[in-house]
Short mmCIF file of C-alpha atoms in Angstrom, two decimals:
data_model
loop_
_atom_site.label_atom_id
_atom_site.label_comp_id
_atom_site.label_asym_id
_atom_site.label_seq_id
_atom_site.Cartn_x
_atom_site.Cartn_y
_atom_site.Cartn_z
CA MET O 1 292.63 -47.56 186.66
CA GLU O 2 296.15 -48.35 187.82
CA ASN O 3 297.17 -44.69 187.72
CA LEU O 4 294.08 -43.72 189.72
CA ILE O 5 294.86 -46.36 192.35
CA ILE O 6 298.44 -45.17 192.76
CA LYS O 7 297.40 -41.50 192.82
CA THR O 8 294.79 -42.21 195.51
CA ILE O 9 297.31 -44.06 197.70
CA GLU O 10 299.88 -41.27 197.31
CA LYS O 11 297.27 -38.80 198.53
CA TYR O 12 297.24 -40.59 201.89
CA ARG O 13 301.03 -40.89 202.25
CA ASN O 14 301.38 -38.70 205.35
CA GLU O 15 298.34 -40.22 207.06
CA ILE O 16 299.66 -43.75 206.46
CA ILE O 17 303.09 -42.97 207.92
CA ASN O 18 301.68 -41.11 210.93
CA PHE O 19 299.24 -43.93 211.68
CA SER O 20 302.02 -46.51 211.41
CA ASP O 21 304.22 -44.51 213.79
CA GLU O 22 301.38 -44.19 216.30
CA LEU O 23 300.84 -47.96 216.29
CA PHE O 24 304.59 -48.62 216.59
CA ASN O 25 304.75 -46.38 219.66
CA ASN O 26 301.83 -48.12 221.39
CA PRO O 27 302.73 -51.85 221.42
CA GLU O 28 300.61 -54.43 223.26
CA LEU O 29 300.80 -58.19 223.73
CA GLY O 30 298.24 -60.63 222.34
CA TYR O 31 294.65 -60.44 223.61
CA LYS O 32 295.65 -57.18 225.33
CA GLU O 33 295.63 -54.96 222.21
CA PHE O 34 292.92 -52.66 223.59
CA LYS O 35 294.59 -49.33 222.80
CA THR O 36 295.65 -50.65 219.39
CA LYS O 37 292.04 -51.57 218.65
CA LYS O 38 290.87 -48.12 219.76
CA LEU O 39 293.42 -46.38 217.53
CA ILE O 40 292.37 -48.45 214.50
CA ILE O 41 288.66 -47.88 215.05
CA GLU O 42 289.28 -44.13 215.37
CA GLU O 43 291.29 -44.14 212.13
CA LEU O 44 288.65 -46.10 210.22
CA SER O 45 285.80 -43.94 211.52
CA LYS O 46 287.38 -40.87 209.88
CA TYR O 47 286.39 -42.51 206.58
CA ASP O 48 283.01 -43.85 207.73
CA ILE O 49 284.21 -47.44 208.04
CA TYR O 50 282.83 -49.18 211.11
CA VAL O 51 283.26 -52.45 212.98
CA GLU O 52 281.16 -55.31 211.64
CA LYS O 53 281.95 -57.93 214.30
CA GLU O 54 284.07 -58.27 217.46
CA TYR O 55 285.56 -61.38 219.09
CA LEU O 56 288.40 -62.83 221.21
CA GLU O 57 288.90 -59.89 223.57
CA THR O 58 290.45 -57.56 220.99
CA GLY O 59 289.78 -59.07 217.54
CA PHE O 60 287.34 -57.51 215.09
CA GLN O 61 286.58 -57.15 211.40
CA VAL O 62 285.33 -54.65 208.84
CA SER O 63 283.86 -55.32 205.40
CA LEU O 64 283.25 -53.51 202.12
CA GLY O 65 281.31 -54.41 198.99
CA SER O 66 279.24 -57.44 198.10
CA GLU O 67 280.33 -58.86 194.75
CA SER O 68 282.51 -61.93 194.14
CA PRO O 69 285.27 -62.68 194.85
CA HIS O 70 285.11 -62.38 198.62
CA ILE O 71 288.73 -61.66 199.60
CA GLY O 72 289.96 -61.87 203.17
CA LEU O 73 292.77 -59.61 204.38
CA ILE O 74 294.83 -60.10 207.54
CA ALA O 75 296.16 -57.48 209.98
CA GLU O 76 297.92 -58.80 213.09
CA LEU O 77 297.52 -56.59 216.14
CA ASP O 78 300.07 -57.81 218.66
CA ALA O 79 303.62 -56.99 219.63
CA ILE O 80 306.22 -59.25 221.28
CA PRO O 81 308.24 -58.86 224.51
CA THR O 82 311.54 -57.15 223.62
CA LYS O 83 313.53 -55.95 226.60
CA ASP O 84 315.45 -52.67 226.17
CA HIS O 85 313.75 -51.65 222.92
CA PRO O 86 313.29 -47.83 222.98
CA CYS O 87 309.54 -48.17 222.40
CA ALA O 88 309.01 -51.17 224.70
CA SER O 89 306.06 -50.98 227.06
CA LYS O 90 307.05 -50.33 230.67
CA LEU O 91 304.33 -52.79 231.70
CA ASP O 92 305.49 -55.96 229.93
CA ASN O 93 308.30 -55.02 227.49
CA ALA O 94 305.93 -55.32 224.51
CA ALA O 95 307.44 -53.83 221.34
CA HIS O 96 306.58 -54.00 217.64
CA THR O 97 309.84 -55.74 216.72
CA CYS O 98 308.08 -58.10 214.33
CA GLY O 99 306.61 -55.26 212.29
CA HIS O 100 302.92 -55.94 212.90
CA SER O 101 302.31 -52.21 213.32
CA THR O 102 303.17 -51.68 209.65
CA GLN O 103 301.01 -54.61 208.60
CA VAL O 104 298.03 -53.04 210.40
CA ALA O 105 298.67 -49.65 208.82
CA ILE O 106 299.00 -51.21 205.35
CA MET O 107 295.79 -53.23 205.48
CA THR O 108 293.82 -50.44 207.15
CA TYR O 109 294.68 -48.08 204.31
CA VAL O 110 294.05 -50.78 201.70
CA VAL O 111 290.43 -50.76 202.87
CA ILE O 112 290.28 -46.97 203.10
CA VAL O 113 291.58 -46.63 199.52
CA LEU O 114 289.20 -49.31 198.21
CA LYS O 115 286.27 -47.46 199.78
CA GLU O 116 287.28 -44.19 198.14
CA LEU O 117 287.61 -45.98 194.79
CA ASN O 118 284.10 -47.41 195.26
CA TYR O 119 285.38 -50.97 194.85
CA LYS O 120 282.43 -53.35 194.34
CA GLY O 121 283.95 -56.68 195.33
CA LYS O 122 283.58 -57.98 198.88
CA ILE O 123 286.53 -57.42 201.19
CA THR O 124 286.73 -58.49 204.82
CA LEU O 125 289.68 -57.22 206.83
CA PHE O 126 290.29 -59.43 209.86
CA TYR O 127 292.12 -57.66 212.68
CA THR O 128 293.56 -60.72 214.36
CA PRO O 129 294.93 -60.77 217.91
CA ALA O 130 297.74 -62.84 219.35
CA GLU O 131 299.79 -64.11 216.41
CA GLU O 132 302.94 -64.26 218.52
CA TYR O 133 303.06 -67.45 220.60
CA THR O 134 304.06 -65.84 223.88
CA ASP O 135 302.73 -64.64 227.26
CA LEU O 136 301.48 -68.19 227.81
CA ASP O 137 300.49 -67.85 231.47
CA TYR O 138 298.01 -65.12 230.56
CA ARG O 139 296.65 -67.00 227.56
CA ASN O 140 296.25 -70.24 229.50
CA LYS O 141 294.31 -68.22 232.06
CA LEU O 142 291.99 -67.05 229.27
CA ILE O 143 291.57 -70.67 228.19
CA LYS O 144 290.58 -71.68 231.73
CA GLU O 145 288.08 -68.81 231.77
CA ASN O 146 286.64 -70.09 228.44
CA LYS O 147 287.42 -66.78 226.75
CA ILE O 148 289.60 -68.48 224.14
CA LYS O 149 290.13 -72.11 223.16
CA PHE O 150 293.59 -71.96 221.59
CA ILE O 151 296.73 -69.88 222.15
CA GLY O 152 296.81 -68.25 218.68
CA GLY O 153 294.23 -65.79 217.41
CA LYS O 154 293.56 -67.20 213.94
CA THR O 155 293.31 -70.75 215.28
CA ASN O 156 290.41 -69.58 217.44
CA MET O 157 288.91 -67.68 214.52
CA LEU O 158 288.92 -70.81 212.37
CA GLU O 159 287.21 -72.73 215.17
CA MET O 160 284.57 -69.98 215.26
CA ASN O 161 284.06 -70.20 211.46
CA LEU O 162 284.81 -66.49 211.07
CA PHE O 163 286.42 -67.02 207.66
CA ASP O 164 283.33 -68.74 206.22
CA GLY O 165 282.49 -67.43 202.75
CA VAL O 166 285.97 -66.09 202.06
CA GLU O 167 287.28 -67.29 198.68
CA CYS O 168 290.96 -66.47 199.27
CA VAL O 169 293.14 -64.81 201.90
CA ILE O 170 295.91 -62.25 201.36
CA SER O 171 298.41 -61.56 204.12
CA LEU O 172 301.79 -59.89 204.25
CA HIS O 173 304.62 -59.71 206.77
CA SER O 174 307.75 -57.70 207.38
CA MET O 175 311.09 -59.25 206.40
CA GLY O 176 314.81 -58.48 206.50
CA SER O 177 316.60 -55.84 204.45
CA GLU O 178 318.48 -58.13 202.04
CA TYR O 179 315.53 -58.06 199.61
CA ASP O 180 312.66 -55.65 198.94
CA PHE O 181 309.95 -58.30 198.75
CA GLY O 182 309.36 -62.02 199.22
CA TYR O 183 307.02 -64.12 197.07
CA ASN O 184 305.29 -67.48 197.64
CA SER O 185 307.08 -68.09 200.93
CA SER O 186 306.42 -71.12 203.13
CA LEU O 187 306.53 -71.15 206.92
CA ALA O 188 307.20 -73.96 209.35
CA GLY O 189 304.63 -75.26 211.78
CA PHE O 190 305.36 -76.08 215.40
CA LYS O 191 304.24 -77.67 218.63
CA TYR O 192 305.01 -76.37 222.12
CA LYS O 193 306.09 -78.80 224.83
CA LYS O 194 306.61 -78.40 228.56
CA ILE O 195 308.35 -81.31 230.29
CA THR O 196 308.52 -81.36 234.09
CA PHE O 197 311.06 -83.81 235.50
CA ILE O 198 310.02 -84.98 238.96
CA GLY O 199 312.51 -86.29 241.51
CA LYS O 200 312.86 -86.28 245.29
CA ALA O 201 314.45 -83.49 247.31
CA VAL O 202 316.93 -84.23 250.10
CA HIS O 203 319.87 -82.37 251.60
CA ALA O 204 322.44 -82.02 248.85
CA ALA O 205 325.40 -82.85 251.12
CA ILE O 206 324.15 -85.11 253.91
CA SER O 207 321.77 -87.70 252.43
CA VAL O 208 322.19 -87.36 248.70
CA GLU O 209 321.85 -91.14 248.23
CA ASP O 210 318.20 -90.92 249.33
CA GLY O 211 317.32 -88.29 246.75
CA ILE O 212 316.28 -88.47 243.10
CA ASN O 213 317.91 -85.73 241.07
CA ALA O 214 315.52 -84.21 238.53
CA LEU O 215 318.33 -82.15 237.01
CA ASN O 216 320.21 -85.34 236.22
CA MET O 217 317.08 -86.64 234.48
CA PHE O 218 317.07 -83.54 232.30
CA THR O 219 320.80 -83.90 231.59
CA LEU O 220 320.25 -87.47 230.43
CA PHE O 221 317.24 -86.34 228.38
CA ASN O 222 319.28 -83.56 226.78
CA SER O 223 321.90 -86.10 225.69
CA GLY O 224 319.16 -88.22 224.15
CA LEU O 225 317.81 -85.15 222.41
CA GLY O 226 321.21 -84.52 220.85
CA MET O 227 321.33 -88.08 219.56
CA LEU O 228 317.80 -87.72 218.17
CA ARG O 229 318.88 -84.68 216.15
CA GLU O 230 321.28 -86.87 214.16
CA THR O 231 318.31 -88.82 212.78
CA ILE O 232 316.25 -85.83 211.61
CA LYS O 233 315.94 -85.24 207.86
CA ASP O 234 317.45 -81.96 206.70
CA ASN O 235 314.98 -81.31 203.87
CA ASN O 236 312.07 -80.56 206.25
CA MET O 237 314.11 -77.93 208.15
CA THR O 238 313.10 -79.54 211.43
CA ARG O 239 314.28 -77.76 214.58
CA ILE O 240 314.00 -78.53 218.29
CA HIS O 241 314.86 -75.52 220.44
CA GLY O 242 314.15 -75.02 224.10
CA ILE O 243 315.16 -73.53 227.43
CA LEU O 244 315.32 -74.72 231.03
CA THR O 245 312.78 -72.57 232.85
CA LYS O 246 313.36 -74.16 236.26
CA GLY O 247 316.54 -75.89 237.38
CA GLY O 248 315.65 -76.58 241.00
CA ASP O 249 314.61 -74.70 244.13
CA THR O 250 317.79 -74.24 246.15
CA ILE O 251 321.48 -75.08 245.78
CA ASN O 252 321.39 -76.86 249.14
CA SER O 253 318.88 -79.50 248.01
CA VAL O 254 318.83 -82.20 245.36
CA PRO O 255 316.55 -80.75 242.64
CA SER O 256 313.10 -82.33 242.86
CA GLU O 257 311.53 -80.45 239.95
CA VAL O 258 313.12 -79.28 236.73
CA VAL O 259 311.14 -77.75 233.85
CA TYR O 260 312.14 -77.75 230.18
CA GLU O 261 310.10 -75.93 227.52
CA CYS O 262 310.62 -76.19 223.78
CA TYR O 263 309.25 -75.82 220.28
CA ILE O 264 309.39 -78.50 217.61
CA ARG O 265 309.34 -76.83 214.19
CA SER O 266 309.17 -78.30 210.70
CA LEU O 267 307.87 -77.55 207.22
CA GLU O 268 305.88 -80.82 207.42
CA TYR O 269 303.22 -81.28 210.08
CA ASP O 270 303.59 -85.09 210.10
CA GLU O 271 307.26 -84.65 211.00
CA ILE O 272 306.31 -82.45 213.95
CA GLU O 273 303.98 -85.18 215.24
CA LYS O 274 306.65 -87.85 214.83
CA ILE O 275 309.36 -85.88 216.64
CA SER O 276 306.94 -84.91 219.40
CA ASN O 277 306.20 -88.57 220.12
CA LYS O 278 309.92 -89.42 220.15
CA LEU O 279 310.60 -86.60 222.61
CA ASP O 280 307.95 -88.01 224.93
CA THR O 281 309.59 -91.43 224.82
CA ILE O 282 313.05 -90.03 225.59
CA ALA O 283 311.75 -87.92 228.50
CA LYS O 284 309.85 -90.81 230.09
CA HIS O 285 312.65 -93.35 229.90
CA CYS O 286 315.36 -90.94 231.06
CA SER O 287 313.19 -90.16 234.07
CA TYR O 288 312.46 -93.80 234.82
CA ALA O 289 316.13 -94.75 234.43
CA LEU O 290 317.03 -92.56 237.42
CA GLY O 291 314.03 -93.51 239.53
CA GLY O 292 311.96 -90.43 238.83
CA ASP O 293 308.98 -89.45 236.73
CA CYS O 294 307.96 -86.72 234.34
CA LYS O 295 304.88 -84.76 233.34
CA ILE O 296 304.55 -83.84 229.67
CA GLU O 297 302.28 -81.07 228.39
CA THR O 298 301.94 -80.59 224.63
CA GLN O 299 300.08 -77.77 222.91
CA ASP O 300 299.48 -77.47 219.19
CA GLY O 301 301.19 -74.36 217.94
CA TYR O 302 300.63 -73.47 214.29
CA LYS O 303 300.50 -75.49 211.10
CA PRO O 304 303.00 -74.84 208.29
CA LEU O 305 302.05 -72.17 205.76
CA LYS O 306 301.29 -73.78 202.40
CA PRO O 307 301.00 -70.87 199.95
CA ASN O 308 298.66 -70.98 196.98
CA ARG O 309 300.96 -70.39 194.01
CA ALA O 310 298.20 -69.16 191.69
CA LEU O 311 297.31 -66.48 194.25
CA SER O 312 300.99 -65.73 194.89
CA ASN O 313 301.48 -65.19 191.14
CA VAL O 314 298.87 -62.41 191.17
CA ILE O 315 300.83 -60.68 193.93
CA TYR O 316 304.15 -61.28 192.15
CA LYS O 317 303.00 -59.59 188.96
CA ASN O 318 302.30 -56.44 190.95
CA ILE O 319 305.47 -56.63 193.05
CA LEU O 320 307.42 -56.41 189.77
CA LYS O 321 305.89 -52.97 189.16
CA PHE O 322 307.77 -51.59 192.17
CA THR O 323 311.14 -53.36 192.23
CA SER O 324 313.48 -55.40 190.05
CA GLU O 325 313.41 -59.18 189.90
CA ASP O 326 316.77 -59.53 191.65
CA ARG O 327 315.33 -57.69 194.68
CA ILE O 328 312.66 -60.38 195.22
CA ILE O 329 313.28 -63.59 197.14
CA LYS O 330 311.17 -66.39 195.66
CA ASP O 331 309.79 -69.58 197.19
CA GLU O 332 311.66 -69.09 200.46
CA LYS O 333 311.22 -71.88 202.99
CA SER O 334 311.36 -70.17 206.36
CA ILE O 335 311.70 -71.94 209.70
CA ALA O 336 309.68 -69.12 211.29
CA SER O 337 306.02 -69.83 212.06
CA GLY O 338 302.68 -68.04 212.14
CA ASP O 339 299.03 -68.90 212.61
CA ILE O 340 298.45 -67.89 208.99
CA GLY O 341 299.57 -71.47 208.37
CA ASP O 342 296.37 -72.80 209.92
CA VAL O 343 294.36 -70.56 207.59
CA SER O 344 296.24 -71.91 204.56
CA TYR O 345 295.06 -75.44 205.33
CA GLU O 346 291.43 -74.30 204.96
CA TYR O 347 291.48 -71.45 202.42
CA PRO O 348 293.66 -70.46 199.43
CA THR O 349 296.23 -68.22 201.10
CA THR O 350 299.36 -66.27 200.32
CA GLN O 351 301.61 -64.16 202.50
CA PHE O 352 304.20 -61.97 200.83
CA GLY O 353 307.14 -60.33 202.56
CA TYR O 354 308.17 -56.69 202.44
CA GLY O 355 311.40 -55.03 203.56
CA GLY O 356 312.23 -51.54 204.74
CA PHE O 357 313.44 -52.40 208.24
CA LYS O 358 316.74 -52.21 210.08
CA GLY O 359 318.07 -54.20 213.02
CA SER O 360 317.21 -57.63 214.34
CA PHE O 361 313.67 -58.96 214.29
CA HIS O 362 312.53 -59.39 217.92
CA GLY O 363 315.65 -57.38 218.87
CA LYS O 364 316.14 -54.11 220.74
CA ASP O 365 317.57 -52.38 217.62
CA PHE O 366 314.62 -53.13 215.30
CA LYS O 367 313.16 -50.09 213.53
CA ILE O 368 311.42 -48.96 210.36
CA GLU O 369 314.03 -47.53 207.99
CA ASP O 370 312.22 -47.04 204.66
CA ASN O 371 308.55 -46.05 204.78
CA GLU O 372 308.27 -46.35 201.00
CA ASN O 373 309.07 -50.06 201.02
CA ALA O 374 307.60 -50.85 204.44
CA LEU O 375 304.26 -49.08 203.90
CA ILE O 376 303.47 -47.35 200.61
CA LYS O 377 304.52 -49.98 198.06
CA PRO O 378 302.79 -52.88 199.88
CA ILE O 379 299.50 -50.96 199.85
CA LYS O 380 299.82 -50.45 196.11
CA ILE O 381 300.62 -54.13 195.58
CA VAL O 382 297.63 -55.35 197.60
CA VAL O 383 295.11 -52.94 196.05
CA LEU O 384 296.28 -53.68 192.50
CA SER O 385 296.13 -57.42 193.18
CA ILE O 386 292.60 -57.15 194.55
CA TYR O 387 291.49 -55.39 191.37
CA ASP O 388 293.18 -58.06 189.25
CA LEU O 389 291.22 -60.77 191.09
CA TYR O 390 287.98 -58.82 190.66
CA ASN O 391 288.47 -58.06 186.96
CA ASP O 392 289.68 -61.51 185.86
CA LYS O 393 287.40 -64.27 187.15
CA ASN O 394 289.68 -66.89 185.57
CA LEU O 395 292.32 -66.06 188.19
CA MET O 396 289.97 -67.07 190.99
CA GLU O 397 289.15 -70.30 189.18
CA GLU O 398 292.86 -71.16 188.97
CA ILE O 399 293.26 -70.39 192.68
CA LYS O 400 290.33 -72.62 193.63
CA ILE O 401 291.44 -75.47 191.36
CA GLU O 402 294.90 -75.45 192.96
CA LYS O 403 293.40 -75.52 196.46
CA ASN O 404 291.18 -78.49 195.62
#
């Protein structure tokens, strides 16, 4: 069976690469992936695979088979703003510099291959919008219009119970070129915070004593933030990183409104909550100390990814068929985040990494360098792993026992 699987995938090599290139050249931001969706539906329809359900502006799913186990697959649709990338959208700088275009091509052809092989187990491929936590003004507008409830796509999908009935979830994501593949990786979770420091504007030269300087409040807050960092445990890989998105209105006035936005990341969700509360305390008291006030907005980002090792082991066994052990990074704890983490809290989940890229992730020089490693091998790994789960029911029992 293994030889037949590999032979079938090889038959589609050119189609896979061409489809991946087409997606890469048509990037769109989250909840705006309308052309991407159209391209995928057109590709699937060539093989008589049709949309089962649509949701969240651009999200949708397709299914095959009916027998246990019911395996969920993830394909993330969105790009990320990347100024000056050669393929960046002229509209909003969207570019596939996180590699989601390859992920979509991989999982689309996993389903196409399984259909040709007449696979009997149930597969649902979830085409999920808006994994990247960006373009927040647009997404908050969708929230106000009751079109979505949360910023991230999968978080909304969980709220809508779209994963109900799935017994495990397999995802994959692009990674750097130092290794060919990554196995049983963890991701950090995060919260997003927006802190508005509120002062009182007066002429900056004439009556400065009557003003309340919001920029000074931020400066004091930033010093407190630096002191807080000294108390953070290293083993949770906790990070606080932010930018000043508004520093005042005019040089000639004492700043009356200053806006700071940040992420709090950690491998442990409880740590994120704790640091978030401490940040609130620092912001409030630094504002009050200088006679001002502050407004704090906090949004849940994503939970940490907690991989299911039993499921990861199934993937690992098949990764070893296509590379040597020294080319695999194992049990990496990454400070990056993704809404796949939220899924892992509810369902047995793994996300393995695959290389084949050059340049900086989210950078203007990012590109696909090796189609074999970035497309063809991952399809083989996923299809072989799905057959392993179908043929050996004990594997699914181990996966479920670990989750419980």
